[in-house]
Short mmCIF file of C-alpha atoms in Angstrom, two decimals:
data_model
loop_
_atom_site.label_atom_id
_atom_site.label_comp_id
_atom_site.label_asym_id
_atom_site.label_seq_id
_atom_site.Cartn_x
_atom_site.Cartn_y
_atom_site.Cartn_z
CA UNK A 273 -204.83 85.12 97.79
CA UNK A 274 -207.66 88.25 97.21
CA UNK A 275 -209.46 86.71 99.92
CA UNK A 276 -207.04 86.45 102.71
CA UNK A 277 -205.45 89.88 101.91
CA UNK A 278 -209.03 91.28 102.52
CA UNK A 279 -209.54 89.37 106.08
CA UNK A 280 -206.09 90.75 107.57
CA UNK A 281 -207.45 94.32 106.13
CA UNK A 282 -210.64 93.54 108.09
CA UNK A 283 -209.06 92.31 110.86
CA UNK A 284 -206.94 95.42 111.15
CA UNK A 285 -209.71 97.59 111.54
CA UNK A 286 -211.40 95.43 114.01
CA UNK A 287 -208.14 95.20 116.05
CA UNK A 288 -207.60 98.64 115.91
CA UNK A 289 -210.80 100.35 116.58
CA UNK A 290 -211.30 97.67 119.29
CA UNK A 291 -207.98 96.91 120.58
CA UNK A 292 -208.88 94.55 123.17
CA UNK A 293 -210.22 92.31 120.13
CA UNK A 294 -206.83 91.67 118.83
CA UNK A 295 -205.67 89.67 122.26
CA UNK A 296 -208.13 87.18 120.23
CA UNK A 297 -205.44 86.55 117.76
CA UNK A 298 -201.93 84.43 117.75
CA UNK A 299 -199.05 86.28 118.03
CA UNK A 300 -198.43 85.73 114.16
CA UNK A 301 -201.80 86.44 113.16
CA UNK A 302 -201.05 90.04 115.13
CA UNK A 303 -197.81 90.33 113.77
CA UNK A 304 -198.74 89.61 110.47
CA UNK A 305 -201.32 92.39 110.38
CA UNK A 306 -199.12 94.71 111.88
CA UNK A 307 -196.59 93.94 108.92
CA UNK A 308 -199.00 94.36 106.06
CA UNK A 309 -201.50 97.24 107.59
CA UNK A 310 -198.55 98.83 110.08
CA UNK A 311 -197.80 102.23 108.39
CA UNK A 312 -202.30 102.50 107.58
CA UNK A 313 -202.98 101.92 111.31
CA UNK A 314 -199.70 104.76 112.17
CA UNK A 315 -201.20 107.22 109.96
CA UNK A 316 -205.08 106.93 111.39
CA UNK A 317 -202.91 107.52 115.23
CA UNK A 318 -201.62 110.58 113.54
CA UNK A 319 -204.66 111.93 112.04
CA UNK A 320 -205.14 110.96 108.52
CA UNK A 321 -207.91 109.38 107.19
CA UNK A 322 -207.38 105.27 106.88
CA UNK A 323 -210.57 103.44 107.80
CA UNK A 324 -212.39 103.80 104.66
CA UNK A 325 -209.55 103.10 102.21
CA UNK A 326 -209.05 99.87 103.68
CA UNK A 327 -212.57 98.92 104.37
CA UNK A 328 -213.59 100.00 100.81
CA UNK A 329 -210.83 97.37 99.59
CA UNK A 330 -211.51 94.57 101.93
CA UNK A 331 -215.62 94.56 102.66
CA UNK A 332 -217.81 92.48 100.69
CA UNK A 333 -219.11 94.35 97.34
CA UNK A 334 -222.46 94.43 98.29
CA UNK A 335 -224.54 93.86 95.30
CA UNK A 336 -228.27 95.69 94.21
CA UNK A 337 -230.89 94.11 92.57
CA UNK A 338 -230.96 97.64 90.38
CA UNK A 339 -230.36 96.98 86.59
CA UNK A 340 -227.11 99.04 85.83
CA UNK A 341 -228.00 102.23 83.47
CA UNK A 342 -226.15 101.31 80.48
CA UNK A 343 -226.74 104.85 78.87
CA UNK A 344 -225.31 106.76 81.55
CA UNK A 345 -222.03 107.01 80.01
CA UNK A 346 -223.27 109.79 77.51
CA UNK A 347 -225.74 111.67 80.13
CA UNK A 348 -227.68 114.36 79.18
CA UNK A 349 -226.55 116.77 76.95
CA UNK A 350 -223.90 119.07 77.97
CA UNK A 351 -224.67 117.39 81.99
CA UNK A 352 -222.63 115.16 83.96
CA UNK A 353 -223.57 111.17 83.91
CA UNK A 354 -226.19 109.67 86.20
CA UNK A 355 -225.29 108.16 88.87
CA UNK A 356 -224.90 104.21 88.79
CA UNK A 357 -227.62 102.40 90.62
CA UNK A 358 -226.01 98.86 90.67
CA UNK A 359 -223.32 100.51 93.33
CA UNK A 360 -225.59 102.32 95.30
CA UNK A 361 -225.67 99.65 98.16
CA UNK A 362 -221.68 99.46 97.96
CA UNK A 363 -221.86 103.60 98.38
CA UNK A 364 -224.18 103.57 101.27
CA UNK A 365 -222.21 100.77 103.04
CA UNK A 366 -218.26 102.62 102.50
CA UNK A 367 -220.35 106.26 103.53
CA UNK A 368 -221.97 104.75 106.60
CA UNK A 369 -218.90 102.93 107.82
CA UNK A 370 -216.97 105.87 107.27
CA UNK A 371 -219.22 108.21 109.40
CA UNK A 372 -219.23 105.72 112.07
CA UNK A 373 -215.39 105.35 112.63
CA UNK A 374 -215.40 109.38 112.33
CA UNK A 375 -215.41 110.16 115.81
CA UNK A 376 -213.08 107.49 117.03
CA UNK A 377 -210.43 109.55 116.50
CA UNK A 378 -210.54 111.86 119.91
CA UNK A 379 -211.58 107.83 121.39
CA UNK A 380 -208.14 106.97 120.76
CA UNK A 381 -206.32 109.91 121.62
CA UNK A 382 -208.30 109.52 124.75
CA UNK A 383 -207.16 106.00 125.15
CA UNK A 384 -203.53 106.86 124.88
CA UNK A 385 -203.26 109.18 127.86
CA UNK A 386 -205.27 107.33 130.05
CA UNK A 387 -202.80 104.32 129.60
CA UNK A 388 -199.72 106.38 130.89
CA UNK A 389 -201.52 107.38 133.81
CA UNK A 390 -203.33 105.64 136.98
CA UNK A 391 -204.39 108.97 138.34
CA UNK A 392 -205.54 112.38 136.54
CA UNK A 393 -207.17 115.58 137.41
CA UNK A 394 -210.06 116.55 134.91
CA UNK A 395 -208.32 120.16 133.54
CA UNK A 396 -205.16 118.29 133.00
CA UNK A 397 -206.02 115.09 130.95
CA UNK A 398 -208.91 118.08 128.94
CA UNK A 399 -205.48 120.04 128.11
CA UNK A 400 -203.99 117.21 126.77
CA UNK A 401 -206.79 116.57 124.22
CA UNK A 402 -207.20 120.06 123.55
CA UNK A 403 -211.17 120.41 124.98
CA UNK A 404 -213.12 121.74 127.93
CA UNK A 405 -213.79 119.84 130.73
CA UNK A 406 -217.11 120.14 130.17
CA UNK A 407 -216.43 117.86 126.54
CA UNK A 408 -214.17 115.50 127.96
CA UNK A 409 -217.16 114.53 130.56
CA UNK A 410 -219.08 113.68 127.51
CA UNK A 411 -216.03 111.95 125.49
CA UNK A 412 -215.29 109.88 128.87
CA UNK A 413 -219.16 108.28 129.35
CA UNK A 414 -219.03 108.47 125.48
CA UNK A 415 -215.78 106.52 125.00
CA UNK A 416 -217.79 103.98 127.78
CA UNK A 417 -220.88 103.41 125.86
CA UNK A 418 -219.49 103.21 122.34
CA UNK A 419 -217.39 100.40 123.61
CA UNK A 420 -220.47 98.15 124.43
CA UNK A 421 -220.85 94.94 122.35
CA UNK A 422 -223.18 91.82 122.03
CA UNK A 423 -220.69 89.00 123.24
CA UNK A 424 -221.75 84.96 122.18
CA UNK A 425 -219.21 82.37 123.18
CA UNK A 426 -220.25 79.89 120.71
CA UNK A 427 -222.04 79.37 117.81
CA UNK A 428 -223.85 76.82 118.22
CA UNK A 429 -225.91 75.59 121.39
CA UNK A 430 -227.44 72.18 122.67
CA UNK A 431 -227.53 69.10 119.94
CA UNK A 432 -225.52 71.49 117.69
CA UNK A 433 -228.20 73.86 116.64
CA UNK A 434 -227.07 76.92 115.47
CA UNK A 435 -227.60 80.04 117.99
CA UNK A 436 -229.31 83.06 116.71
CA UNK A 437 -226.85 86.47 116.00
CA UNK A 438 -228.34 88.55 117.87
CA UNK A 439 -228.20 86.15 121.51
CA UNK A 440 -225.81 86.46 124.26
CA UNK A 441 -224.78 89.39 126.55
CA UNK A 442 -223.72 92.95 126.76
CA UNK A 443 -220.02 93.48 127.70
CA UNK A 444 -218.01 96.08 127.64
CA UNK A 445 -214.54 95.71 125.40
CA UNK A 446 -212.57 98.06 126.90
CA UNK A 447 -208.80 97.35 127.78
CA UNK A 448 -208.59 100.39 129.95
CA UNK A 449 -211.07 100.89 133.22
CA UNK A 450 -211.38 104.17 134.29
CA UNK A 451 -214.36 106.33 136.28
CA UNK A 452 -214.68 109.55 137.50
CA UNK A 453 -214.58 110.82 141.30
CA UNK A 454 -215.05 114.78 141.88
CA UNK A 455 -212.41 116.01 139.62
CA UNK A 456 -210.17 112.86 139.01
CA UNK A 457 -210.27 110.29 136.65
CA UNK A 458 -208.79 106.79 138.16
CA UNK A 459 -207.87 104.41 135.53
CA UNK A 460 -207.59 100.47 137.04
CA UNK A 461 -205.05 98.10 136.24
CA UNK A 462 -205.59 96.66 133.12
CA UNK A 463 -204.96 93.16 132.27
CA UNK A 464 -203.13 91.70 128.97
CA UNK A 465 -205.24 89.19 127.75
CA UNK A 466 -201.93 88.42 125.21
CA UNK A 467 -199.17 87.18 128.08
CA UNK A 468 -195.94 87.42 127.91
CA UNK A 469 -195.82 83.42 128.22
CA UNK A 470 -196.78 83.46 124.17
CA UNK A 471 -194.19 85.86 123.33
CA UNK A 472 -191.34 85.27 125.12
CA UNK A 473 -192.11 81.18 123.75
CA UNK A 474 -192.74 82.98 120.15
CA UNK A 475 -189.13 84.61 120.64
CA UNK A 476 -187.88 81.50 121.73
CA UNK A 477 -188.71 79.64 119.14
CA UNK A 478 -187.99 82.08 116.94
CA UNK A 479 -184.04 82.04 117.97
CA UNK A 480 -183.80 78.01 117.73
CA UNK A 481 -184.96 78.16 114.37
CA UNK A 482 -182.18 80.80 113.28
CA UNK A 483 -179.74 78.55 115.48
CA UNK A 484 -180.85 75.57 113.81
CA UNK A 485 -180.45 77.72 110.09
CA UNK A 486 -176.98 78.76 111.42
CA UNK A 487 -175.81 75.44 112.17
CA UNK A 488 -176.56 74.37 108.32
CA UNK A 489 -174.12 77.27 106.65
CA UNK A 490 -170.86 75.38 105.99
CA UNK A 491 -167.72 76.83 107.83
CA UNK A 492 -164.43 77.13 105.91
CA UNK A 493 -161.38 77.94 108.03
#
């Protein structure tokens, strides 16, 4: 179905930009989006643009109340067509999420060497991302802030009355601690919010289903 191929799209992206968000998931809802988005997601962590193809296919088409200019087609003479009103809203939304997931790309560059490292001096882990020190101060207590969400556990509160968006806390949705002393960045211990209790059961069960497949197949000697 449209619908569900559009949900794994978005689900992608939110996994993605936030990574800690996809220890949320199953292990077959993750490996499910990882077999239909995979190669999108490998080419964004090489460079390319990715985000706004697959947000542009899977968002909502936001609709405006704008009556569509059925004469644009013919313009003005010797001009180019007006632009279409009715899918100005859809525009806006596809150009602002694109400008926000710009800059994530140094973010998750940055994110990729601090994982491989517990201790780094300041010039070293700057080299690696091809910036001054002085920048990778700012990309550091960027990386920090921009990770910073409104977090509600539930949905609904007391006598099952619905809670409003915009309560519970601020929390930060990083899956790699880190902070800065003198001229070394320490990165913590992170923990997998996954386990490997899931996946090792997920393998498991995975290998008594193949046994039980192999024990069908008739045997001729």
């Amino acid at each position: 179905p449209k619908l569900v191929d559009r949900m794994v799209a978005l689900l992608a992206i939110v996994s993605h930009l936030c990574p800690a968000a996809g220890t949320c998931c199953s292990e077959e809802v993750r490996t499910h989006v990882q077999d239909r988005h995979g190669d999108a997601l490998a080419k964004i962590d090489s460079g390319d643009e990715g985000y706004e193809e697959l947000f542009a296919h899977a968002c909502p088409k936001f609709v405006s109340p704008a009556v569509p200019n059925y004469d644009r087609a013919g313009g003005s003479a010797g001009g180019p067509p007006p632009p279409d009103a009715s899918k100005a809203a859809y525009n806006l939304q596809v150009r602002g999420f694109a400008g926000e997931t710009a800059g994530h790309g140094p973010l998750r560059r940055l994110r990729s060497y601090l994982k491989l490292y517990t201790s780094i001096r300041n010039d070293k882990l700057a080299a690696f991302n091809d910036m001054g020190a002085n920048r990778l101060a700012g990309l550091l207590c960027g990386y920090k802030l921009k990770m910073f969400q409104l977090e509600n556990s539930s949905l609904y509160g007391p006598a099952g009355v619905p809670k409003d968006p915009l309560e519970g806390s601020v929390k930060s949705a990083l899956d790699v601690e880190y902070y800065v002393e003198a001229d070394v960045v320490y990165v913590e211990g992170e923990e997998d919010g996954r386990g490997h209790d899931e996946h090792f059961l997920k393998q498991l069960e995975s290998c008594n289903d193949i046994s039980a497949e192999v024990a069908t197949v008739p045997i001729t000697v």
